[in-house]
Coordinates of C-alpha atoms in Angstrom, one line a residue:
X1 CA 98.5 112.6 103.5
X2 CA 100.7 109.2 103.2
X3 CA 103.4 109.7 101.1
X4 CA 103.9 106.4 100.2
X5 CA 100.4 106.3 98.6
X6 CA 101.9 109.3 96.5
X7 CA 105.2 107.4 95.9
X8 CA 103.2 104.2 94.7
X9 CA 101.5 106.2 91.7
X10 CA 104.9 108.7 90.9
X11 CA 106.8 108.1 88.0
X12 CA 104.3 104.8 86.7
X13 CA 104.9 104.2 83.0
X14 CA 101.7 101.8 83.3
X15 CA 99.6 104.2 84.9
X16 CA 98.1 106.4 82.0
X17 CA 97.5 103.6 79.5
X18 CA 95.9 101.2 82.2
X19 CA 93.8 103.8 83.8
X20 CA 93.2 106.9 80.6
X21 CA 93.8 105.2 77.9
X22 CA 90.6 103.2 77.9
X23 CA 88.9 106.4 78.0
X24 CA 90.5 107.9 75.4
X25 CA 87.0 108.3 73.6
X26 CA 86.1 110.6 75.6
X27 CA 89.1 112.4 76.1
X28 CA 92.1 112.1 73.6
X29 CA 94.6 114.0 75.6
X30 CA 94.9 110.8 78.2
X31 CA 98.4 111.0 78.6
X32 CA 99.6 112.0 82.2
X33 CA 102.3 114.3 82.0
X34 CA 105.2 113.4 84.2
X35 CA 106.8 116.1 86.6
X36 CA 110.0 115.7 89.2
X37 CA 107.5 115.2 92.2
X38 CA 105.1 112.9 90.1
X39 CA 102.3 114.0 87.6
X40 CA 101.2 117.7 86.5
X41 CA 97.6 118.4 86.5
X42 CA 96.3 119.7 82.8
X43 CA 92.5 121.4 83.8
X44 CA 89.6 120.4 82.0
X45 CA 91.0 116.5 81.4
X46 CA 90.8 113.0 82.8
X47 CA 94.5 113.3 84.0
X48 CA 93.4 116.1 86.4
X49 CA 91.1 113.8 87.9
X50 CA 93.3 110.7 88.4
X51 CA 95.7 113.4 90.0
X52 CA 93.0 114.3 92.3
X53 CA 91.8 110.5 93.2
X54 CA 95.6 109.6 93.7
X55 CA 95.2 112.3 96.3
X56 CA 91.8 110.9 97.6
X57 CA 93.4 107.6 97.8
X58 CA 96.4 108.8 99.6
X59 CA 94.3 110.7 102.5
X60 CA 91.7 107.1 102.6
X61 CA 92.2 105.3 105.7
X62 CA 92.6 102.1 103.5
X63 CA 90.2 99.0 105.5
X64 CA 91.9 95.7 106.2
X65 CA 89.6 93.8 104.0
X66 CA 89.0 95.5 101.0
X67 CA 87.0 92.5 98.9
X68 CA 84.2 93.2 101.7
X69 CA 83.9 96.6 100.1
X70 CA 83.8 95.0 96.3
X71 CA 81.8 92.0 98.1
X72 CA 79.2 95.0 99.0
X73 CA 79.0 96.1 95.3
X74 CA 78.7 92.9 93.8
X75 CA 75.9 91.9 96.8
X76 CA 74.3 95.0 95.6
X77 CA 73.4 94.0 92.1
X78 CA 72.5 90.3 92.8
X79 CA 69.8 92.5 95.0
X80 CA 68.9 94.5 91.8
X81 CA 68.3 90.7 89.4
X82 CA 72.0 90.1 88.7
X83 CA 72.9 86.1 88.3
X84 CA 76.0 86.9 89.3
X85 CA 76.9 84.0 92.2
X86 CA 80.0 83.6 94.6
X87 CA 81.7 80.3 94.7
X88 CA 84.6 80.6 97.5
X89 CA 86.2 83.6 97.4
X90 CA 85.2 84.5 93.5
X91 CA 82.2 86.2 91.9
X92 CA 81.1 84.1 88.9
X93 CA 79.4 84.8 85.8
X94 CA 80.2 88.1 84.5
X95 CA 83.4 90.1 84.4
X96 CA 84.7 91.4 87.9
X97 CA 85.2 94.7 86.6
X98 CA 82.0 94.9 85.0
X99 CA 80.4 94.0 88.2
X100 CA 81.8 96.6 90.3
X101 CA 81.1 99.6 87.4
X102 CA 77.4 98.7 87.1
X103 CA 77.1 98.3 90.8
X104 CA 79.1 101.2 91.5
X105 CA 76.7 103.5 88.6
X106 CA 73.2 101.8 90.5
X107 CA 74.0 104.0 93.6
X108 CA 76.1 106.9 94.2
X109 CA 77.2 106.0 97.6
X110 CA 78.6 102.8 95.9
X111 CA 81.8 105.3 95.1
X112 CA 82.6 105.2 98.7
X113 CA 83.9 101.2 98.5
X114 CA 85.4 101.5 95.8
X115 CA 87.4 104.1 97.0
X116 CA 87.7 102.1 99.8
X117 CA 88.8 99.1 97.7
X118 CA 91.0 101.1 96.1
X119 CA 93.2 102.3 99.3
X120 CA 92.7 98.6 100.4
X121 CA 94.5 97.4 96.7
X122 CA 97.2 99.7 97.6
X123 CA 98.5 99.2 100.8
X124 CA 98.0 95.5 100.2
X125 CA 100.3 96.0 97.3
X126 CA 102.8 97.9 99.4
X127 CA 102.8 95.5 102.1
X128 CA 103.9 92.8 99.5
X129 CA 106.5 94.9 98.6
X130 CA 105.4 96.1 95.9
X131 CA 106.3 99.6 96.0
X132 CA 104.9 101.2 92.9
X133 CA 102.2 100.5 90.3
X134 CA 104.2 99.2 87.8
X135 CA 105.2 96.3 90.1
X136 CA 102.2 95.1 91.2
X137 CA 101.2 91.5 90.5
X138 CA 99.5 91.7 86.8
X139 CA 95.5 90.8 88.2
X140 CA 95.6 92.9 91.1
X141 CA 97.1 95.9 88.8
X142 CA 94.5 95.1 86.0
X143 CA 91.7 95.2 88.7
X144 CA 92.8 98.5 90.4
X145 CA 93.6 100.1 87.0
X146 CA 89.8 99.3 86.4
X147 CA 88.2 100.8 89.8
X148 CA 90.4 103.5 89.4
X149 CA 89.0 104.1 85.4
X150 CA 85.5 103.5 87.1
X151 CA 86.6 106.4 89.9
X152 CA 88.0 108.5 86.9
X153 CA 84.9 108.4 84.6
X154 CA 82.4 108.9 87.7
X155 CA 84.7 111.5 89.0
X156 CA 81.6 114.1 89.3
X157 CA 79.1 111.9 91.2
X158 CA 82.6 110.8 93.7
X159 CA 84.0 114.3 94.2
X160 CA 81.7 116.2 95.0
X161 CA 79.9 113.9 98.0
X162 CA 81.8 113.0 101.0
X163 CA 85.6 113.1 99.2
X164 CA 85.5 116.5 98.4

């Protein structure tokens, strides 16, 4: 387990309201409840779950490139009729986010790289110095906060292949 995966996520006051809080319709208790060692798990909600990917994410051997594993998702649904285009290093014509959550919903195994892309985000972060969450730069937090809401509202088709 890497620490310093753990360490990243601890203590966040970002964390919750960039990740839970858009899912708050499904679940109005999103608020992650903060303990000395980093968040306490409250069964039967969303917060469990990020608890549990923050784990996930911590024992992911993170790749060196993680936009080939969002590359693979956004591939995938030009496959399935999607306009989207790269130009450069970019994905044009629909939001990024987007992309990856209807790619990532086509196919189940689609979890995998964004799992992937998610370990990738962090230890990219952490190699820039940017030691928690809150300190990431604001459009690489904005796109991890939204694979990791992706992760969190898929959590049942994730955990229980390959991750659990």
């Amino acid at each position: 387990m890497n620490l310093e995966v753990k360490k990243f996520f601890a203590q966040s006051e970002y964390l919750d309201q960039m990740v839970l809080r858009p899912l708050s319709h499904i679940d109005q208790n999103w608020e992650l409840i903060r303990g000395n060692d980093g968040y306490l798990a409250e069964e039967g909600n969303l917060s469990a779950h990020l608890i549990n990917l923050i784990d996930v994410l911590a024992s992911t051997e993170p790749p060196k490139k993680y936009h080939d594993n969002e590359d693979r998702l956004a591939e995938y649904l030009v496959s399935m009729g999607s306009k989207i285009q790269k130009e450069g290093r970019y994905w044009i014509g629909d939001d990024y986010g987007f992309v990856l959550q209807q790619a990532s919903l086509a196919h189940q195994l689609n979890h995998e790289e964004l799992i992937f892309s998610a370990a990738g985000r962090v230890m990219a972060a952490i190699k820039h110095k940017q030691r928690m969450f809150d300190e990431m730069e604001e459009g690489h937090q904005a796109m991890l906060a939204a694979i990791l809401t992706i992760l969190v509202f898929n959590y049942g088709t994730w955990i229980h292949g390959t991750h659990s």
